[in-house]
Coordinates of C-alpha atoms and ligand atoms in Angstrom, one line a residue:
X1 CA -14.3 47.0 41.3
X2 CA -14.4 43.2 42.2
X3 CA -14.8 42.1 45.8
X4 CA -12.9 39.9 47.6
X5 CA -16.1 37.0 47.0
X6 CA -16.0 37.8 43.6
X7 CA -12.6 37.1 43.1
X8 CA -12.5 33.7 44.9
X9 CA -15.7 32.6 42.8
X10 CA -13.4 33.1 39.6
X11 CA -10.8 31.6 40.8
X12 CA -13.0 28.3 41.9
X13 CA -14.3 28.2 38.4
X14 CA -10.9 28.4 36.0
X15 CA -9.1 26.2 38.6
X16 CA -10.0 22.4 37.3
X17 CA -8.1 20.3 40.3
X18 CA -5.2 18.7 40.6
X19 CA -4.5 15.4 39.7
X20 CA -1.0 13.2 39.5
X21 CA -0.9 13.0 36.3
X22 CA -1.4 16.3 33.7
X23 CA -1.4 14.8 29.9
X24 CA -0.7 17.7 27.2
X25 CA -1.9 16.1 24.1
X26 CA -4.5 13.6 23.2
X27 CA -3.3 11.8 20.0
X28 CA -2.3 8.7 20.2
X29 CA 0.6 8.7 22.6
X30 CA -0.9 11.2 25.2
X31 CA -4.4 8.9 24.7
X32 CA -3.0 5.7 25.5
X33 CA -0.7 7.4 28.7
X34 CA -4.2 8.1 29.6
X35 CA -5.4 5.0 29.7
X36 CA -2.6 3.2 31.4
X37 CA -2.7 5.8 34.2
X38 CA -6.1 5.8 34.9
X39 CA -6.1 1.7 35.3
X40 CA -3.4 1.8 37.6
X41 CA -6.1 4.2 39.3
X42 CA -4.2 7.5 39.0
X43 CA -5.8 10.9 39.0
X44 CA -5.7 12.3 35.0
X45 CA -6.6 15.2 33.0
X46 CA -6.1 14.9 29.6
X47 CA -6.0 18.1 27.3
X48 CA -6.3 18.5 23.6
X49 CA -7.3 20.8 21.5
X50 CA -9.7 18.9 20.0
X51 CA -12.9 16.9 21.0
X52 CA -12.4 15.0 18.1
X53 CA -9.3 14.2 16.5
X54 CA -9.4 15.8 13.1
X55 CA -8.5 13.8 9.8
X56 CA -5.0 13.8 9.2
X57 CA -2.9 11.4 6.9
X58 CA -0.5 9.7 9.8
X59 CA 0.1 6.1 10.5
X60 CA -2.9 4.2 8.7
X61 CA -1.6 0.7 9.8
X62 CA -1.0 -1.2 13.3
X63 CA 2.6 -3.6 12.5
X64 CA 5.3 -5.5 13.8
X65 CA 6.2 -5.1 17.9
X66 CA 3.5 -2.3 17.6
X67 CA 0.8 -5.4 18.2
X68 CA 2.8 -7.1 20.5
X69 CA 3.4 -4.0 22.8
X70 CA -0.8 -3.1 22.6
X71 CA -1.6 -6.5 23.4
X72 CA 0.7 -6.4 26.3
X73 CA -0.6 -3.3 27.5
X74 CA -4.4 -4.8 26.9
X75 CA -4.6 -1.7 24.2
X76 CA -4.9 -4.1 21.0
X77 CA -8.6 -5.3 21.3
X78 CA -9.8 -1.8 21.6
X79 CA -7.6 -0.1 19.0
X80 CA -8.1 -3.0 16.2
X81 CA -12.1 -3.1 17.2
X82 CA -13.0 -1.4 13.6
X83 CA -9.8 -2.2 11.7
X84 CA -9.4 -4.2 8.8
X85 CA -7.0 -6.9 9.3
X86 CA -4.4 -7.9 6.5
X87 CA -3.4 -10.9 6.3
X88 CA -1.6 -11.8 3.5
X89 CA 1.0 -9.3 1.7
X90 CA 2.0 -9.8 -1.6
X91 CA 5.9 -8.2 -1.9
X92 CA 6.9 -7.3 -6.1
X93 CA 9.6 -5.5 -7.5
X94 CA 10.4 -5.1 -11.2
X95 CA 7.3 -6.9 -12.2
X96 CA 7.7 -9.9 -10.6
X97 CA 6.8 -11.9 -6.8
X98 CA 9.5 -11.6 -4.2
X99 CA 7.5 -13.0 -1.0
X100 CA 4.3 -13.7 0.0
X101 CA 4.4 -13.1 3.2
X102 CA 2.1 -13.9 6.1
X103 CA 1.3 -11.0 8.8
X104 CA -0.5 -9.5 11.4
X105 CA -1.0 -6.1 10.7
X106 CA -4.4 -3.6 10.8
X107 CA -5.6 -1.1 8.3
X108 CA -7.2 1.8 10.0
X109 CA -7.0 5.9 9.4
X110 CA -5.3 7.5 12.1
X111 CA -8.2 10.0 13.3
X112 CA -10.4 6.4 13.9
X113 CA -7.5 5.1 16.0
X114 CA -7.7 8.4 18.5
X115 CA -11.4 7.9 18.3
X116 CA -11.3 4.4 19.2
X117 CA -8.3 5.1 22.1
X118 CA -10.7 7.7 23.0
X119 CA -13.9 6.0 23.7
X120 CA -12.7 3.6 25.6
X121 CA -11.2 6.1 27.9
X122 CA -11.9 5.1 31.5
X123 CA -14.7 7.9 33.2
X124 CA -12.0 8.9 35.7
X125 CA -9.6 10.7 33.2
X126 CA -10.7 14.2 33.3
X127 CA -10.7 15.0 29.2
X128 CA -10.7 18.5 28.9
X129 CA -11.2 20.0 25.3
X130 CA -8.9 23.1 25.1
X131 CA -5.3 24.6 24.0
X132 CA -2.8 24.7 26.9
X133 CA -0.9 28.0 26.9
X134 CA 1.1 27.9 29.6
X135 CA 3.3 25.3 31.5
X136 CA 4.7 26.5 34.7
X137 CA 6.9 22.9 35.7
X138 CA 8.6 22.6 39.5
X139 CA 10.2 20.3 41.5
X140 CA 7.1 19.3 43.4
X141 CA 3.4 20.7 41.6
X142 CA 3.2 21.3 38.1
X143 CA 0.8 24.0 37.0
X144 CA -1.4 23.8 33.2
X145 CA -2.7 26.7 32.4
X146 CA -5.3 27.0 29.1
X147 CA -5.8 29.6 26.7
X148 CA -9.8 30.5 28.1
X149 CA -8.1 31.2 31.5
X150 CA -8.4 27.2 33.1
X151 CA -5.7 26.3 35.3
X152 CA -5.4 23.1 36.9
X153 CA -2.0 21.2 38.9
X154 CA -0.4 18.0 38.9
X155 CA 2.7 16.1 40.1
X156 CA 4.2 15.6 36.7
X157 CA 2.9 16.6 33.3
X158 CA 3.3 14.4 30.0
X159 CA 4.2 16.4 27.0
X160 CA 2.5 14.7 23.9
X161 CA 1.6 17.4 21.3
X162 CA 3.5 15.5 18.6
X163 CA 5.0 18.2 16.4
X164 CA 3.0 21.3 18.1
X165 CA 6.2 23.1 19.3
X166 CA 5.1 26.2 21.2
X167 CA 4.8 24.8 24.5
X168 CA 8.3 23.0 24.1
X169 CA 10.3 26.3 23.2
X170 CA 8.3 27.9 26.3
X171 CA 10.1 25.1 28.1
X172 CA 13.1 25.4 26.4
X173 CA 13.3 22.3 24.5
X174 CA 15.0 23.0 21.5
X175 CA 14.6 20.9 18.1
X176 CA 17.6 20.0 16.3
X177 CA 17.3 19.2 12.8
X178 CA 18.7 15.5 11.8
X179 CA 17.5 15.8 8.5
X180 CA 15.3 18.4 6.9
X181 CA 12.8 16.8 4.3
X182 CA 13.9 13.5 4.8
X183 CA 11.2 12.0 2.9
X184 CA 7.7 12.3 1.2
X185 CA 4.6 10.5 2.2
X186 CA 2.1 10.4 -0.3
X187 CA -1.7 8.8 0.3
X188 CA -4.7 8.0 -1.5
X189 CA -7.4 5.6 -2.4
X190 CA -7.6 3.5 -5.6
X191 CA -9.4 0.9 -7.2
X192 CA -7.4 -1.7 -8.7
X193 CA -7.6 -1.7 -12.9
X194 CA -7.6 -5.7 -12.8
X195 CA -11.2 -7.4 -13.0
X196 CA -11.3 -9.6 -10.3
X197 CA -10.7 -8.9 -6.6
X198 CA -6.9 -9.2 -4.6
X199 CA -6.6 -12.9 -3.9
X200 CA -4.1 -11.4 -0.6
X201 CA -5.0 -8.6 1.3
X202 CA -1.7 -6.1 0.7
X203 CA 0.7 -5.9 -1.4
X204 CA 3.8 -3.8 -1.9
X205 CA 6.2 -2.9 -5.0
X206 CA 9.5 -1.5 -3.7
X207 CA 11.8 1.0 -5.9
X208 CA 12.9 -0.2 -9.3
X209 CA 15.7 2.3 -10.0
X210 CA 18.0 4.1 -7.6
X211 CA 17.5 7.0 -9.7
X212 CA 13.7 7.3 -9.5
X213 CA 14.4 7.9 -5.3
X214 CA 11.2 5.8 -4.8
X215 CA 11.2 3.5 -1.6
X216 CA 7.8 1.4 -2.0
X217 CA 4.4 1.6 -2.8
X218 CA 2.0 0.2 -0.1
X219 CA -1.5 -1.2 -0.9
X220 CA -3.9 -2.3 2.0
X221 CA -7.5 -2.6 2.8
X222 CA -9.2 0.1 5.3
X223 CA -12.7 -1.1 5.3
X224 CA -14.2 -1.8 2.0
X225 CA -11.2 1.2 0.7
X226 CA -8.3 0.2 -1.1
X227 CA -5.7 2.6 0.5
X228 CA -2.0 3.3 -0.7
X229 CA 0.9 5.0 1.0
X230 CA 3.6 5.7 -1.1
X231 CA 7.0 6.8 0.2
X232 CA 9.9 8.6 -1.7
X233 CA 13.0 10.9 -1.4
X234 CA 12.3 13.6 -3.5
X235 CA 12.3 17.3 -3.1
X236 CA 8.6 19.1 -2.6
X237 CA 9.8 21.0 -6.0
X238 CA 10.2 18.0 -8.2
X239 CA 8.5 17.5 -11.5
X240 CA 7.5 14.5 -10.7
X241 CA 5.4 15.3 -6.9
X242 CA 3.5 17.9 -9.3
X243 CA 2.9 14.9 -11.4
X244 CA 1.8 12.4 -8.8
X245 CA -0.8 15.4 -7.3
X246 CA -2.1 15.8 -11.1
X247 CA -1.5 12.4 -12.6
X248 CA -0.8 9.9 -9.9
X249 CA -1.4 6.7 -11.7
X250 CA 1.5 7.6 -14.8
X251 CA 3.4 9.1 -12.2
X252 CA 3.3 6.3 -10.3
X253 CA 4.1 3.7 -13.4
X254 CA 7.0 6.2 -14.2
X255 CA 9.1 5.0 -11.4
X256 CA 7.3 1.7 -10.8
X257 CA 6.7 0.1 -13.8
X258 CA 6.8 -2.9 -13.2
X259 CA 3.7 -2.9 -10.7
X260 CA 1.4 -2.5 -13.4
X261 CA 1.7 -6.1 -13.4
X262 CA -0.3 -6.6 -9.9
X263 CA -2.5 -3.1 -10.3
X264 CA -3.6 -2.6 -13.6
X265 CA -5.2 0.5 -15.1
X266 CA -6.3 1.3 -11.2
X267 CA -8.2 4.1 -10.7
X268 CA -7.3 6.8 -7.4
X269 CA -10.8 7.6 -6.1
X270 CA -9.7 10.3 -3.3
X271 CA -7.4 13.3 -2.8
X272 CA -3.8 12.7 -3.0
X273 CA -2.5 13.4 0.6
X274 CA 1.2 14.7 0.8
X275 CA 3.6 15.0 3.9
X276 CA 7.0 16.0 4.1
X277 CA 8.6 14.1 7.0
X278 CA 11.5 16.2 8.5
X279 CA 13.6 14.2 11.2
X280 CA 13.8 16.3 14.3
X281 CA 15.3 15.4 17.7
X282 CA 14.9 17.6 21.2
X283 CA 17.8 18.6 23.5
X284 CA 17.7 20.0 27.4
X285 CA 14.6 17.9 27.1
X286 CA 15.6 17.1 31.0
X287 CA 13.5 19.5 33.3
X288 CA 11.6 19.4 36.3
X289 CA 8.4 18.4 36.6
X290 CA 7.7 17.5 33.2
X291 CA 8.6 14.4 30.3
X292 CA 8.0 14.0 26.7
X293 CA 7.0 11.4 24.5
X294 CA 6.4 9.8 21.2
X295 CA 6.7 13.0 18.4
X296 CA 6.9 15.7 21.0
X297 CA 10.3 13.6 22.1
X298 CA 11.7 12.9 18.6
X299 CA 10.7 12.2 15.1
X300 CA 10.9 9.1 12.4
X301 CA 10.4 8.2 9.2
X302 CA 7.0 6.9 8.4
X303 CA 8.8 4.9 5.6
X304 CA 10.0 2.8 8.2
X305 CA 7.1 2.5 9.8
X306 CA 8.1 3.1 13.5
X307 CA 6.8 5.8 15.1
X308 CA 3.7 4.3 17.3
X309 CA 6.8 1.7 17.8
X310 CA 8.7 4.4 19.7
X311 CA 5.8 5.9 21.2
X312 CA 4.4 3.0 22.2
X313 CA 7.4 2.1 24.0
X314 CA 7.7 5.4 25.3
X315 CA 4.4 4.6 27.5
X316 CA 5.1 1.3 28.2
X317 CA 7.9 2.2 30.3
X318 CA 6.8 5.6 31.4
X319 CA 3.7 4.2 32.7
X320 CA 4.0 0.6 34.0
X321 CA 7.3 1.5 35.4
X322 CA 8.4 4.7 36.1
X323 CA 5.5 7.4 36.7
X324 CA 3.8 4.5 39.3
X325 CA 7.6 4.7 41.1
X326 CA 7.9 8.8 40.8
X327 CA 4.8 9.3 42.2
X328 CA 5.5 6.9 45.5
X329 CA 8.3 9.6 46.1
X330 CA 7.7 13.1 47.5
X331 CA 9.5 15.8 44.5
X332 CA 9.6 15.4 40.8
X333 CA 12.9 17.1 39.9
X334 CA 15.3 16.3 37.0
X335 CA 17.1 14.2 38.6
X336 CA 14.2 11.6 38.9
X337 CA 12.6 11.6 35.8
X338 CA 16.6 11.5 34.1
X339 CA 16.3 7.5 34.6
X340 CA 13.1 7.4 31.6
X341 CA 15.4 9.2 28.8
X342 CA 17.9 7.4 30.1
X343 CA 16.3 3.4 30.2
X344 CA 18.1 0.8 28.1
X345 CA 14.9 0.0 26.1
X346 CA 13.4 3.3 25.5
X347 CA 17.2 4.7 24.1
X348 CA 17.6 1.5 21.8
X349 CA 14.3 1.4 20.2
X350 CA 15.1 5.1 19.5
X351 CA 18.4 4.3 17.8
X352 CA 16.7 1.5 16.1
X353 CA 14.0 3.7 14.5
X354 CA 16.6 6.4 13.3
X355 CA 19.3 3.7 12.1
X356 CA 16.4 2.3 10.2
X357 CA 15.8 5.6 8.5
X358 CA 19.3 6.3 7.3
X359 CA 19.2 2.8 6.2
X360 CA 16.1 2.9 4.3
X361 CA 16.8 5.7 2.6
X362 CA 20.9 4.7 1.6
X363 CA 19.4 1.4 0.6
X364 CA 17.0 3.4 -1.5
X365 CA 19.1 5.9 -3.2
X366 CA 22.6 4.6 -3.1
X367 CA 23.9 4.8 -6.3
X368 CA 27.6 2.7 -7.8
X369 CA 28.1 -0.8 -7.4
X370 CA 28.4 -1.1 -3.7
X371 CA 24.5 -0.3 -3.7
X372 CA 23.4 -2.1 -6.4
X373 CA 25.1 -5.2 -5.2
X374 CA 23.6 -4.6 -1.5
X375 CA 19.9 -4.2 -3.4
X376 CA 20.7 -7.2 -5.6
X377 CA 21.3 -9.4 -2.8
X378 CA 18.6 -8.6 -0.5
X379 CA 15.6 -9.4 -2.5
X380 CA 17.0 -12.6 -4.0
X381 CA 17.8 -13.6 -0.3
X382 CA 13.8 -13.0 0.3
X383 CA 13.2 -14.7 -3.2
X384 CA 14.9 -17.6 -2.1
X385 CA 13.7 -17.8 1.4
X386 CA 9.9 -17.6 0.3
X387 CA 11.2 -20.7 -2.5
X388 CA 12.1 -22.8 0.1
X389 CA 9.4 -21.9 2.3
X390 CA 7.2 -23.2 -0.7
X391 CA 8.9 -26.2 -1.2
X392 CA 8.9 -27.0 2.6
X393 CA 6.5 -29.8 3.0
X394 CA 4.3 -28.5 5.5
X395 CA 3.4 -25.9 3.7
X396 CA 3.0 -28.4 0.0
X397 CA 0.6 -30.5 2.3
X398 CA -1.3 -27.3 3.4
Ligands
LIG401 C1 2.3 10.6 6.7 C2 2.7 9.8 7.9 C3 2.6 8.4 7.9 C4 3.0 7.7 9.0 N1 2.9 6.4 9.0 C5 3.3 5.6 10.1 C6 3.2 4.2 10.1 O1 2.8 3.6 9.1 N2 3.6 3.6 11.2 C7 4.1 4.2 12.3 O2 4.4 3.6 13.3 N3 4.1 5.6 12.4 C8 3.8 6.3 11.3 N4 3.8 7.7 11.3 C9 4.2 8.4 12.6 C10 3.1 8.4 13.6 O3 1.9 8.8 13.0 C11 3.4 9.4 14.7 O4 4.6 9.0 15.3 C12 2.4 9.5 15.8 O5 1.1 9.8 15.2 C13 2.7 10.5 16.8 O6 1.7 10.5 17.8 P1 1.8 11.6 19.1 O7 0.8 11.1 20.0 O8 3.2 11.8 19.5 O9 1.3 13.0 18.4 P2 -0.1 13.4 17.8 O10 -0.9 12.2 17.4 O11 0.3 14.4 16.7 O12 -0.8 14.1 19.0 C14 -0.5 15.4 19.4 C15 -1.7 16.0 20.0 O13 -1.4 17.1 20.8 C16 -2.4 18.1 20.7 N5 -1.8 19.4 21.0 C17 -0.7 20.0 20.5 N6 -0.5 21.2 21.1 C18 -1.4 21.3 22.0 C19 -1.7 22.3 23.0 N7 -0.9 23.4 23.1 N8 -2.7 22.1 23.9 C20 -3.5 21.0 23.8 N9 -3.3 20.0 22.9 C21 -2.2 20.2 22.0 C22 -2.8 18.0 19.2 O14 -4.1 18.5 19.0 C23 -2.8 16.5 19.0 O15 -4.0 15.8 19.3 C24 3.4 8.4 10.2 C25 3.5 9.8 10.2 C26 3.1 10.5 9.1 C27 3.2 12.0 9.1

């Protein structure tokens, strides 16, 4: 039987501290909390279940306000460190140029990203390598327990394990479907069929046919790798996904002729990738002691390109604003923590992600005249806008 000593000495070794902050989740969301926290000089344990973030196709590019918000937050050196930046970004449809258009965006695989958040961690955050179990949230401490018996306590924990949904039904935090198999992410590496190099760094060929349910094919650099994401709305049982696992390149041409123009008789040098992006969204996600964010809050489209936009938003706020003001307050009920779900910026960029979804995919698919009309428009609107941006005489002088 154990004694009394025994007990305690077990006790002193599962039991890790207790910090302000407990972050469930190390990906990119519950990485970059980290951060933040730690600078403002918080106590915080971060917990994943892996050391190293495994490879997994995810976001492969940094766009958009998701630069602005890093560099903002200091984050964008750091994360962009071993990225390849794209510069230029060649837009086709049907065969032929609808914009070149100028950009700041980054090429980078998504498990290099977590490594790179990762290792710039400051020494402070306690990163613990394990699977939480167990969340026991109250209105004051907050308790983390892991599944090799380590238990440690917090003020408030951060819920960032992206789709991993045990610990949320434990809470219960219920999912509601928005849209099962919304779309299909598909990525890959090629080598272009053409004999000299890309003269601009990207370039993208959108959907041809409303019929072919094919949103746009997306070509960027990732080192010395030409890397492609292609996004469509097509069921997992369709001909044609078989196709683009066995035959990507005809499978590809089949819907997107016309970019044979710009690629040639490219080759794909790697695995085909496949995700099926469902669009998920919690409820009685309001509890004590405990707030989610980034894909553990809601999901979006990676067609649309904005899920590190919500995310990152999601820890802008939580951290410069609202975790610094909790935790200058005794008690972290509901109550408290109801003013992050409920902040004007966090709630629209949410609603701009999803509208941008539905949109996408309408504008994809629609079929009659109203959609063909709305598709007809819009790229000779960016046809003529990149026109008179070459004729302006700045650019004529440049
Ligand atoms: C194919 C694809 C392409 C995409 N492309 C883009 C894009 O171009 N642009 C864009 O903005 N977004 C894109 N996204 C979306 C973006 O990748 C996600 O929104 C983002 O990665 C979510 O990060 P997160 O931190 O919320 O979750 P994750 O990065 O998934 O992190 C969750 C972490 O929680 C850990 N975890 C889970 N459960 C536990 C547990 N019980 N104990 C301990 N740890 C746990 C996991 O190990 C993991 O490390 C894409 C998504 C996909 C699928």
């Amino acid at each position: 039987m154990k004694n009394l000593t025994d007990i305690a000495d077990e006790t002193a070794k599962t039991f890790c501290g207790h910090f302000d902050v407990a972050i469930v989740g190390g990906g990119f969301g519950g990485t970059t909390a980290a951060m933040l926290l730690a600078r403002k000089g918080f106590r915080v344990a971060l917990i994943d279940v892996h050391a190293v973030y495994p490879t997994d196709f995810r976001a492969e590019k940094i766009a958009g306000d998701q630069i602005s918000l890093l560099r903002k937050n200091d984050l964008l050196e750091t994360l962009v460190s071993g990225a390849t930046p794209v510069g230029t970004i060649l837009n086709t449809r049907k065969g032929r140029v609808v914009d070149l258009a100028e950009v700041e965006e980054y090429g980078l695989l998504y498990e290099d990203m977590i490594a790179s958040l990762r290792g710039a961690l400051p020494p402070s955050v306690a990163f613990m390598v394990g699977r939480v179990s167990d969340l026991r949230p109250e209105r004051d401490v907050q308790h983390v327990r892991l599944s090799d018996g380590r238990e440690l306590s917090a003020r408030l924990i951060v819920l960032a394990t992206g789709l991993g949904d045990v610990l949320r039904r434990k809470l219960g935090i219920e999912r509601n479907m928005v849209r099962d198999a919304h779309s299909l992410a598909f990525g890959f590496n090629i080598e272009h069929g053409h004999d000299q190099a890309f003269e601009f760094s990207g370039m993208s060929a959108y959907g041809e046919d409303a019929a072919h349910r094919v949103d746009y094919l997306s070509v960027f650099p990732i080192g010395n790798v030409l890397r492609a994401n292609l996004f469509a709305y097509r069921d997992i049982r369709d001909p044609w996904v078989q196709e683009m696992k066995k035959n990507p390149r005809e499978a590809i041409y089949s819907v997107l002729p016309g970019a044979r123009r710009f690629l040639g008789d490219f080759t794909v040098t790697s695995k085909i990738d496949m995700r099926v992006n469902d669009l998920m969204q919690t409820e009685h996600f309001l509890q004590d002691g405990v707030v989610l964010i980034g894909d553990a809050f809601r999901t979006s489209c990676p067609a649309v390109g904005t899920g590190l936009s919500r995310l990152l938003t999601d820890v802008d706020i939580l951290c410069n604003i609202y975790i610094p003001d909790w935790l200058s307050t005794p008690g972290m009920d509901r109550l408290k923590l109801a003013a992050y779900y409920e902040d004007e910026a966090k709630i629209a960029c949410d609603e701009r992600a999803a509208d941008a979804a539905e949109y996408r995919r309408a504008s994809t698919i629609g079929r009659g005249v109203r959609w063909e009309a709305h598709r007809g428009q819009h790229y000779l609107r960016r046809q003529m806008r990149n026109w008179i941006r070459q004729l302006s005489p700045r650019k004529r002088a440049a």
